[in-house]
Amino acid sequence: MKVEEYYGDITGFSGDAIIVFHVEDSGRFFRTTQRIDRSLDGALKELAGKGEINGKSGGRTTVHTFGKIKSYRVMVAGLGKKDAVVPETMRSAVAECCKALKQTGAKKVGVTIQYPELEGIDVQGMAQCVTEGAILGLYVYDKYKEKKEDNKQEIAELYLLSSDRKVKGAVSEGRERGEISADAAIYARDMVNEPANIMTPTRMAECAQEVADASGLEFDSFGREKMEELGMGALLGVARGSHQPPRLIELSYKAPGASKEHVFLVGKGITFDSGGISIKPSAGMDEMKGDMAGGAAVISAMKAIGRLKPKVNVSGIVPATENMPGGSATRPGDILKAMNGKTIEVLNTDAEGRLILADALSYARSLGATRMVDLATLTGACVVALGTVCTGLFGNDQELIDRVIKAGDEAGEKMWQLPLFDEYREQIRGDFADIKNVGGREAGAITAAMFLKDFAEDTPWVHLDIAGTSFASKAKGYLQKGGTGVAVRTLINFVLAKT
Ligand code: BES
Ligand code: ZN
Ligand code: ZN
């Protein structure tokens, strides 16, 4: 889908539909909508009078224009209460409208860039959210289907409409940022949705290479031999049970000018998590193809970062491997030695994410990380605690934590901080080694994060547990069933906000 801009009299925009917005607690339409309604001889006002157009959140009314304006339809989308409208409201509303219009066969759709009546969102933000909502909402993953039913008709062109040319700078900026962010999130969704027989560690590295070529980043990756040289016993311990060779993937962006700051994004890249010898129950195991969502988010965020050129150096690290129960697999009770010298008692081979991240965090530190953010589909316990509504967040530096939460908030990606009190360390104290990889039933998401904390050591670090948010079981708003691309837009906002 192409996203373009249109400036001028909105009634002159010829498309299959124009989307306009309305709120429930205002007696009047927004100015642009009033302009359209005059040409429609007050049809919208009449419907509002009857309560059919009421501005309620999620409400949509379609009016056919039969030549009164150039566009064939007007869709009035409800946003709820005016003061409660935030960027996320716009993303969801636009996504739902686009999905409905696609069903009607609409190919060319305009969306009014609504301002200045809404206080919770500026013109640039509006253009960005409309772009993101449309691209993310219209996403479909059907590459393996012969009959592409859902995708018979495509909205090929989306126009951002404004009657005021003065806002062109802001609209263009928002559109570009929205296109780059949504494109990156979609890249992550595609990676997550690919089956595990295709999206192997080797394929993940190829994706990273593609991203590097497209976005002007440095790419590097290495396998078992160098992992052994570096002493990455924890990562190698997970990889032992699989025939697929593991890969440590690295993408680097160098900021123009001399920045002392070097942010490392580290993503769990388990391309399939069978549980290993501590094998998982078969129900739902298919979803474990998505256990590389953290890694996918890192590679995809880097795709956008190379294009948006923030002022800080950013590297992405993805330890990628399968977790399989092959004949050479690590056994419960085995002791592994991590890159930083710590010994780990593996009591459950299904707690593999923390093992590969342990070495990846040590590796990031060895490369000079000044700040680290890791992302991982780490624990079922986090899903029990927070559900699918928000990502669990942990860290050792409150300033960094607050920045990540803010970046998430701007992206409409909710995060909730959980504590890392020292008392929890007791649960993962090793009996036969320095540390054990599971801490019992209580506070499972926290003890997993507590384990990682030992490997982040004194580097400011944030850990995001995306187990509940990376994979949607049904479509909602701008999310489709399957990979959500969660955290990609948060990471982009985060590195762009830093100076
Ligand atoms: N990949 C899983 C966590 C997960 C669960 C992700 C559900 C997405 C949805 C992780 O490797 C795992 O298996 N964790 C175990 C840890 C336990 C053995 C301490 C879990 O959460 O059960
Ligand atoms: Zn596991
Ligand atoms: Zn896992």
Coordinates of C-alpha atoms and ligand atoms in Angstrom, one line a residue:
M1 CA 0.0 0.0 0.0
K2 CA 1.3 3.4 -0.9
V3 CA 0.7 6.2 1.6
E4 CA 0.4 9.7 0.0
E5 CA -0.7 13.2 0.9
Y6 CA -3.5 15.4 -0.5
Y7 CA -3.9 19.1 0.3
G8 CA -6.9 21.1 -0.8
D9 CA -10.7 21.0 -0.6
I10 CA -11.5 17.6 0.9
T11 CA -14.7 17.3 -1.1
G12 CA -12.5 17.3 -4.2
F13 CA -10.7 14.2 -3.2
S14 CA -11.8 11.4 -5.5
G15 CA -11.4 8.0 -3.8
D16 CA -13.5 5.0 -2.8
A17 CA -13.9 6.5 0.7
I18 CA -13.0 9.2 3.0
I19 CA -12.6 8.4 6.7
V20 CA -13.6 11.3 9.1
F21 CA -13.7 11.2 12.9
H22 CA -16.3 12.2 15.5
V23 CA -16.4 12.2 19.3
E24 CA -19.3 11.4 21.5
D25 CA -19.3 14.4 23.8
S26 CA -19.5 17.2 21.2
G27 CA -22.6 18.6 19.7
R28 CA -20.8 19.5 16.5
F29 CA -18.8 17.8 14.0
F30 CA -15.1 18.7 13.5
R31 CA -14.6 21.5 10.9
T32 CA -13.5 19.3 8.0
T33 CA -16.5 17.0 8.6
Q34 CA -18.8 20.0 8.6
R35 CA -17.3 21.0 5.2
I36 CA -18.1 17.6 3.8
D37 CA -21.6 17.6 5.4
R38 CA -22.5 20.9 3.7
S39 CA -21.8 19.2 0.4
L40 CA -23.9 16.2 1.5
D41 CA -26.8 18.6 2.3
G42 CA -26.6 17.8 6.0
A43 CA -27.0 14.1 5.7
L44 CA -24.4 13.4 8.5
K45 CA -26.1 15.9 10.8
E46 CA -29.4 14.2 10.2
L47 CA -27.9 10.9 11.1
A48 CA -26.3 12.4 14.2
G49 CA -29.7 13.8 15.2
K50 CA -31.2 10.3 15.0
G51 CA -28.3 8.9 17.1
E52 CA -27.0 6.7 14.3
I53 CA -23.8 8.7 14.2
N54 CA -22.9 9.1 17.9
G55 CA -19.0 9.2 18.1
K56 CA -18.9 6.2 20.5
S57 CA -15.6 4.4 20.5
G58 CA -15.5 1.7 17.8
G59 CA -18.7 3.0 16.1
R60 CA -18.6 3.4 12.4
T61 CA -21.3 4.7 10.0
T62 CA -20.9 4.6 6.2
V63 CA -22.7 7.2 4.0
H64 CA -22.7 6.9 0.2
T65 CA -22.3 10.2 -1.5
F66 CA -23.8 9.5 -5.0
G67 CA -21.8 12.2 -6.6
K68 CA -22.4 15.0 -4.1
I69 CA -18.7 15.0 -3.4
K70 CA -15.9 13.3 -5.4
S71 CA -15.4 10.4 -3.0
Y72 CA -17.9 7.5 -3.2
R73 CA -18.3 7.0 0.5
V74 CA -17.8 8.8 3.8
M75 CA -17.1 6.7 6.8
V76 CA -17.6 8.4 10.2
A77 CA -15.5 6.8 12.9
G78 CA -16.3 7.2 16.6
L79 CA -13.4 8.0 18.9
G80 CA -15.2 8.1 22.2
K81 CA -14.8 11.0 24.6
K82 CA -12.9 13.9 23.2
D83 CA -10.4 14.4 26.0
A84 CA -9.6 10.8 26.2
V85 CA -8.4 10.6 22.6
V86 CA -4.7 9.6 22.5
P87 CA -2.5 8.4 19.6
E88 CA -3.5 4.8 20.3
T89 CA -7.2 5.6 19.8
M90 CA -6.4 6.8 16.3
R91 CA -4.3 3.8 15.4
S92 CA -7.1 1.4 16.4
A93 CA -9.9 3.4 14.8
V94 CA -8.0 3.8 11.5
A95 CA -7.1 0.1 11.5
E96 CA -10.8 -1.0 12.0
C97 CA -12.1 1.4 9.4
C98 CA -9.5 0.2 6.8
K99 CA -10.3 -3.4 7.5
A100 CA -14.0 -2.7 7.0
L101 CA -13.4 -0.7 3.8
K102 CA -11.2 -3.4 2.4
Q103 CA -14.2 -5.7 2.6
T104 CA -16.3 -3.4 0.4
G105 CA -13.6 -3.5 -2.3
A106 CA -12.3 0.0 -1.6
K107 CA -8.9 0.6 -3.3
K108 CA -8.2 4.3 -2.7
V109 CA -9.0 5.6 0.7
G110 CA -8.5 9.1 2.2
V111 CA -8.2 9.8 6.0
T112 CA -8.7 13.4 7.3
I113 CA -5.8 14.5 9.4
Q114 CA -7.9 15.7 12.2
Y115 CA -6.7 18.9 14.0
P116 CA -6.6 21.2 15.9
E117 CA -9.7 20.1 17.8
L118 CA -8.2 17.1 19.4
E119 CA -5.8 18.1 22.2
G120 CA -4.2 14.7 22.9
I121 CA -2.5 14.5 19.5
D122 CA -0.7 17.0 17.3
V123 CA -0.6 17.0 13.5
Q124 CA 2.6 15.1 13.1
G125 CA 1.5 12.5 15.6
M126 CA -1.9 12.2 13.8
A127 CA -0.2 11.6 10.4
Q128 CA 2.1 9.0 12.0
C129 CA -0.7 7.2 13.8
V130 CA -3.0 7.1 10.8
T131 CA -0.2 5.7 8.7
E132 CA 0.7 3.1 11.3
G133 CA -2.9 2.1 12.0
A134 CA -3.6 1.5 8.3
I135 CA -0.4 -0.4 7.5
L136 CA -0.5 -2.6 10.7
G137 CA -4.3 -3.1 10.5
L138 CA -4.2 -4.3 6.9
Y139 CA -1.4 -6.7 7.4
V140 CA -2.1 -10.3 6.4
Y141 CA 0.2 -13.2 6.5
D142 CA -1.0 -15.6 3.7
K143 CA 2.2 -16.4 1.8
Y144 CA 1.6 -20.1 2.1
K145 CA -2.1 -20.0 1.1
E146 CA -2.9 -20.8 -2.5
K147 CA -6.2 -19.0 -2.2
K148 CA -5.7 -15.6 -0.7
E149 CA -9.3 -15.1 0.4
D150 CA -8.7 -12.4 3.0
N151 CA -6.6 -10.6 0.6
K152 CA -8.7 -10.6 -2.6
Q153 CA -9.0 -6.9 -2.6
E154 CA -6.3 -4.6 -1.4
I155 CA -6.4 -1.0 -0.4
A156 CA -3.6 0.1 -2.7
E157 CA -3.5 3.8 -1.9
L158 CA -4.0 5.6 1.4
Y159 CA -4.2 9.4 1.3
L160 CA -3.6 11.7 4.3
L161 CA -6.1 14.5 3.7
S162 CA -5.7 18.1 4.8
S163 CA -7.3 21.3 3.6
D164 CA -4.4 23.3 5.1
R165 CA -1.1 23.2 3.1
K166 CA 0.7 24.9 6.0
V167 CA 0.9 21.6 7.9
K168 CA 2.6 19.8 5.0
G169 CA 6.0 19.7 6.8
A170 CA 4.5 18.0 9.9
V171 CA 2.3 15.6 7.9
S172 CA 5.1 14.5 5.7
E173 CA 7.4 13.9 8.7
G174 CA 4.7 11.9 10.5
R175 CA 3.9 9.9 7.4
E176 CA 7.5 9.0 6.8
R177 CA 8.1 8.1 10.5
G178 CA 4.9 6.1 10.5
E179 CA 5.8 4.2 7.3
I180 CA 9.2 3.3 8.6
S181 CA 7.9 2.2 12.0
A182 CA 5.0 0.1 10.7
D183 CA 7.2 -1.4 8.0
A184 CA 9.7 -2.5 10.7
A185 CA 6.9 -3.9 12.9
I186 CA 5.5 -5.9 9.9
Y187 CA 9.0 -7.3 9.3
A188 CA 9.0 -8.6 12.8
R189 CA 5.4 -10.1 12.4
D190 CA 6.5 -11.9 9.2
M191 CA 9.6 -13.3 11.0
V192 CA 7.4 -14.5 13.9
N193 CA 4.7 -16.0 11.7
E194 CA 7.1 -18.0 9.6
P195 CA 7.1 -21.6 10.6
A196 CA 10.1 -22.9 12.6
N197 CA 11.2 -25.2 9.7
I198 CA 11.8 -22.1 7.6
M199 CA 12.8 -19.5 10.3
T200 CA 15.8 -21.3 11.5
P201 CA 18.8 -19.6 13.2
T202 CA 20.5 -19.6 9.8
R203 CA 17.4 -17.9 8.2
M204 CA 17.3 -15.3 11.0
A205 CA 20.9 -14.4 10.2
E206 CA 19.9 -14.0 6.6
C207 CA 17.1 -11.7 7.6
A208 CA 19.5 -9.6 9.6
Q209 CA 21.8 -9.5 6.5
E210 CA 18.9 -8.4 4.3
V211 CA 18.1 -5.7 6.9
A212 CA 21.7 -4.5 7.0
D213 CA 21.9 -4.2 3.2
A214 CA 18.6 -2.4 3.1
S215 CA 19.3 0.0 5.9
G216 CA 23.0 0.6 5.7
L217 CA 24.0 -1.3 8.9
E218 CA 27.0 -3.4 9.7
F219 CA 26.3 -7.1 9.9
D220 CA 28.2 -9.9 11.5
S221 CA 27.3 -13.4 12.7
F222 CA 29.1 -16.4 14.0
G223 CA 28.5 -20.0 14.9
R224 CA 29.6 -22.8 17.3
E225 CA 33.3 -22.4 16.9
K226 CA 33.5 -18.8 17.9
M227 CA 31.0 -19.4 20.6
E228 CA 33.3 -22.0 22.1
E229 CA 36.3 -19.6 21.8
L230 CA 34.3 -16.9 23.7
G231 CA 33.2 -19.4 26.3
M232 CA 29.5 -19.1 25.6
G233 CA 28.7 -22.4 27.5
A234 CA 25.1 -21.4 28.3
L235 CA 24.1 -20.6 24.7
L236 CA 26.0 -23.7 23.5
G237 CA 24.3 -25.8 26.2
V238 CA 20.8 -24.9 24.7
A239 CA 22.0 -25.5 21.1
R240 CA 23.3 -29.0 21.8
G241 CA 20.0 -30.8 21.4
S242 CA 19.3 -29.5 17.9
H243 CA 20.6 -30.3 14.4
Q244 CA 20.2 -26.7 13.4
P245 CA 23.4 -24.8 13.9
P246 CA 23.1 -21.9 16.3
R247 CA 24.0 -18.3 15.2
L248 CA 25.0 -15.2 17.2
I249 CA 23.7 -12.3 15.1
E250 CA 25.0 -8.8 15.3
L251 CA 23.8 -5.6 13.6
S252 CA 25.4 -2.2 14.2
Y253 CA 24.4 1.3 13.5
K254 CA 27.1 4.0 14.0
A255 CA 25.7 7.5 14.7
P256 CA 27.1 10.4 12.8
G257 CA 29.4 12.4 15.1
A258 CA 31.1 11.0 18.2
S259 CA 28.5 9.6 20.6
K260 CA 29.9 7.9 23.8
E261 CA 26.6 6.2 24.2
H262 CA 26.3 2.7 22.8
V263 CA 22.9 1.1 23.3
F264 CA 22.6 -2.6 22.9
L265 CA 19.3 -4.3 22.0
V266 CA 19.4 -8.0 22.8
G267 CA 16.6 -10.3 21.6
K268 CA 15.9 -13.9 22.5
G269 CA 16.0 -15.9 19.3
I270 CA 14.7 -19.4 20.1
T271 CA 13.4 -20.4 16.7
F272 CA 11.5 -23.3 18.3
D273 CA 11.1 -24.1 21.9
S274 CA 10.1 -27.7 22.4
G275 CA 11.3 -27.4 26.0
G276 CA 14.3 -29.7 25.4
I277 CA 14.5 -32.8 27.6
S278 CA 12.0 -31.1 30.0
I279 CA 9.7 -31.3 27.1
K280 CA 6.6 -29.2 26.9
P281 CA 3.0 -30.6 26.6
S282 CA 1.9 -30.9 23.0
A283 CA -1.1 -28.6 23.2
G284 CA -0.1 -25.1 22.0
M285 CA 3.5 -26.1 21.3
D286 CA 3.1 -24.8 17.7
E287 CA 3.1 -21.3 19.1
M288 CA 6.7 -21.8 20.3
K289 CA 7.7 -21.0 16.7
G290 CA 7.2 -17.5 18.0
D291 CA 9.9 -17.9 20.7
M292 CA 12.2 -15.8 18.6
A293 CA 9.9 -12.7 18.8
G294 CA 12.5 -10.8 20.9
G295 CA 15.2 -11.4 18.3
A296 CA 12.8 -10.5 15.5
A297 CA 11.9 -7.3 17.3
V298 CA 15.6 -6.4 17.6
I299 CA 16.4 -7.1 13.9
S300 CA 13.3 -5.2 12.8
A301 CA 13.9 -2.2 15.1
M302 CA 17.4 -2.0 13.6
K303 CA 15.9 -1.9 10.1
A304 CA 14.1 1.3 11.1
I305 CA 17.1 2.7 13.1
G306 CA 19.4 2.5 10.1
R307 CA 16.9 4.6 8.2
L308 CA 16.0 7.1 10.9
K309 CA 19.6 7.7 12.0
P310 CA 19.4 8.5 15.7
K311 CA 22.2 10.3 17.5
V312 CA 23.4 7.3 19.5
N313 CA 25.3 4.2 18.5
V314 CA 23.0 1.2 18.5
S315 CA 23.8 -2.5 18.2
G316 CA 21.4 -5.4 18.0
I317 CA 22.4 -8.8 19.3
V318 CA 20.4 -11.9 18.7
P319 CA 21.5 -15.3 20.1
A320 CA 19.6 -17.7 17.8
T321 CA 19.1 -21.4 18.4
E322 CA 16.5 -24.1 18.6
N323 CA 15.7 -25.8 21.9
M324 CA 15.3 -29.4 21.1
P325 CA 15.6 -32.7 22.9
G326 CA 18.2 -34.4 20.7
G327 CA 20.6 -37.1 21.9
S328 CA 23.2 -34.6 22.8
A329 CA 20.8 -32.3 24.6
T330 CA 21.6 -30.7 27.9
R331 CA 20.0 -32.8 30.7
P332 CA 18.3 -31.5 33.9
G333 CA 21.1 -31.4 36.5
D334 CA 23.8 -30.5 34.0
I335 CA 26.1 -27.6 34.9
L336 CA 27.1 -25.1 32.2
K337 CA 29.7 -22.4 32.4
A338 CA 28.6 -19.0 31.0
M339 CA 30.8 -16.5 29.2
N340 CA 31.3 -14.3 32.3
G341 CA 32.6 -17.3 34.2
K342 CA 29.5 -18.1 36.3
T343 CA 28.4 -21.7 36.5
I344 CA 24.7 -22.5 36.0
E345 CA 22.8 -25.6 37.2
V346 CA 20.2 -26.4 34.6
L347 CA 17.3 -27.8 36.5
N348 CA 14.8 -27.4 33.7
T349 CA 15.8 -27.3 30.1
D350 CA 12.6 -25.4 29.2
A351 CA 14.0 -22.3 31.0
E352 CA 16.4 -21.9 28.1
G353 CA 15.8 -18.2 27.2
R354 CA 17.6 -16.9 30.2
L355 CA 20.6 -19.2 29.3
I356 CA 21.1 -17.8 25.8
L357 CA 20.4 -14.2 27.0
A358 CA 23.0 -14.6 29.8
D359 CA 25.8 -15.1 27.2
A360 CA 24.3 -12.5 24.9
L361 CA 24.3 -9.9 27.7
S362 CA 27.9 -10.7 28.6
Y363 CA 28.8 -10.5 25.0
A364 CA 27.1 -7.0 24.6
R365 CA 29.1 -5.9 27.7
S366 CA 32.3 -7.1 26.2
L367 CA 31.6 -5.0 23.1
G368 CA 31.2 -1.8 25.3
A369 CA 27.5 -1.6 25.9
T370 CA 26.7 1.5 28.0
R371 CA 23.0 0.6 28.2
M372 CA 21.2 -2.6 27.4
V373 CA 17.6 -3.5 26.7
D374 CA 16.7 -7.1 26.3
L375 CA 13.5 -8.5 24.9
A376 CA 12.3 -12.1 25.4
T377 CA 9.3 -14.3 25.3
L378 CA 10.7 -15.5 28.6
T379 CA 8.1 -16.8 31.0
G380 CA 4.6 -18.2 31.1
A381 CA 4.5 -16.7 34.6
C382 CA 4.6 -13.2 33.1
V383 CA 1.5 -14.1 31.0
V384 CA -0.2 -15.3 34.2
A385 CA 0.7 -12.1 36.0
L386 CA -0.1 -9.5 33.3
G387 CA -2.1 -11.4 30.6
T388 CA -1.8 -10.2 27.0
V389 CA -2.4 -6.5 27.8
C390 CA 1.0 -5.4 28.7
T391 CA 4.7 -6.4 28.7
G392 CA 6.5 -7.1 31.9
L393 CA 9.4 -4.7 32.5
F394 CA 12.3 -5.1 34.9
G395 CA 15.7 -3.3 35.3
N396 CA 18.5 -2.2 37.4
D397 CA 18.4 1.5 36.6
Q398 CA 15.2 3.5 37.2
E399 CA 16.1 6.3 34.8
L400 CA 16.5 3.9 31.9
I401 CA 13.4 2.0 33.0
D402 CA 11.4 5.3 32.9
R403 CA 12.7 6.1 29.4
V404 CA 11.6 2.7 28.1
I405 CA 8.2 3.0 29.6
K406 CA 7.7 6.4 28.0
A407 CA 8.9 5.2 24.6
G408 CA 6.4 2.3 25.0
D409 CA 3.6 4.7 26.0
E410 CA 4.2 6.8 22.8
A411 CA 4.0 3.6 20.7
G412 CA 0.8 2.5 22.4
E413 CA 2.7 -0.5 23.9
K414 CA 2.0 -0.8 27.6
M415 CA 4.7 -1.9 30.0
W416 CA 4.4 -2.7 33.7
Q417 CA 7.4 -2.6 36.0
L418 CA 7.8 -5.6 38.4
P419 CA 10.3 -5.6 41.2
L420 CA 13.8 -7.1 41.5
F421 CA 14.1 -7.1 45.3
D422 CA 17.3 -8.9 46.5
E423 CA 15.1 -11.3 48.5
Y424 CA 14.2 -13.1 45.3
R425 CA 17.8 -14.0 44.6
E426 CA 17.5 -16.7 47.3
Q427 CA 15.2 -18.7 45.0
I428 CA 17.9 -19.1 42.3
R429 CA 20.9 -19.7 44.5
G430 CA 22.7 -22.8 43.2
D431 CA 23.1 -26.0 45.2
F432 CA 25.9 -27.3 43.1
A433 CA 26.8 -24.3 41.0
D434 CA 26.7 -20.5 41.3
I435 CA 23.2 -20.1 40.1
K436 CA 20.3 -22.3 39.0
N437 CA 18.1 -21.6 36.0
V438 CA 14.7 -22.0 37.7
G439 CA 13.4 -20.5 41.0
G440 CA 10.3 -22.6 41.7
R441 CA 6.7 -21.7 41.1
E442 CA 6.5 -18.4 42.9
A443 CA 7.3 -15.2 41.1
G444 CA 8.4 -17.0 38.0
A445 CA 8.8 -13.9 35.8
I446 CA 10.8 -12.1 38.5
T447 CA 13.2 -14.9 39.2
A448 CA 13.8 -15.2 35.5
A449 CA 14.7 -11.5 35.4
M450 CA 16.7 -11.9 38.5
F451 CA 18.8 -14.5 36.7
L452 CA 19.4 -12.1 33.9
K453 CA 20.4 -9.3 36.3
D454 CA 23.4 -11.3 37.3
F455 CA 24.7 -11.2 33.7
A456 CA 23.8 -7.5 33.1
E457 CA 26.1 -6.9 36.1
D458 CA 26.7 -3.1 36.5
T459 CA 25.6 -2.0 33.1
P460 CA 22.3 -0.1 33.1
W461 CA 19.8 -2.7 31.8
V462 CA 16.1 -3.2 31.1
H463 CA 14.5 -6.5 30.5
L464 CA 11.1 -6.8 28.7
D465 CA 9.2 -10.1 29.0
I466 CA 7.0 -10.1 25.9
A467 CA 5.7 -13.7 26.4
G468 CA 2.1 -12.4 26.6
T469 CA 2.3 -9.6 24.1
S470 CA 4.2 -11.0 21.1
F471 CA 1.6 -13.3 19.8
A472 CA -2.1 -12.5 19.4
S473 CA -4.7 -15.3 19.5
K474 CA -7.2 -13.2 17.6
A475 CA -7.3 -10.0 15.6
K476 CA -8.1 -6.7 17.5
G477 CA -7.5 -3.1 16.5
Y478 CA -4.3 -3.0 14.5
L479 CA -3.3 -6.5 15.6
Q480 CA -3.9 -9.6 13.6
K481 CA -3.8 -13.2 14.8
G482 CA -0.2 -14.3 15.1
G483 CA 2.9 -12.2 15.6
T484 CA 2.2 -8.6 16.8
G485 CA 5.6 -7.0 16.2
V486 CA 5.5 -5.8 19.8
A487 CA 8.3 -3.6 21.1
V488 CA 9.6 -2.7 17.7
R489 CA 8.1 0.7 17.7
T490 CA 9.0 1.2 21.4
L491 CA 12.6 0.5 20.7
I492 CA 12.6 2.9 17.8
N493 CA 11.1 5.7 20.0
F494 CA 13.5 4.9 22.7
V495 CA 16.7 5.3 20.6
L496 CA 15.3 8.3 18.8
A497 CA 14.5 10.1 22.1
K498 CA 18.0 9.7 23.5
T499 CA 20.5 12.6 23.0
Ligands
BES1 N1 9.3 -19.7 25.7 C1 8.9 -20.1 27.0 C2 8.0 -19.0 27.7 C3 6.6 -18.7 27.0 C4 5.5 -19.2 27.5 C5 6.6 -17.9 25.9 C6 4.3 -19.0 26.9 C7 5.4 -17.6 25.3 C8 4.2 -18.1 25.8 C9 10.1 -20.2 28.0 O1 11.2 -20.7 27.4 C10 9.6 -21.3 29.0 O2 9.4 -22.4 28.6 N2 9.6 -20.9 30.3 C11 9.2 -21.7 31.3 C12 10.1 -21.5 32.5 C13 10.0 -22.5 33.6 C14 10.4 -23.8 33.1 C15 10.7 -22.0 34.8 C16 7.8 -21.4 31.7 O3 7.4 -20.2 31.7 O4 7.0 -22.3 31.9
ZN2 ZN 11.3 -22.8 27.3
ZN3 ZN 11.4 -20.2 25.4

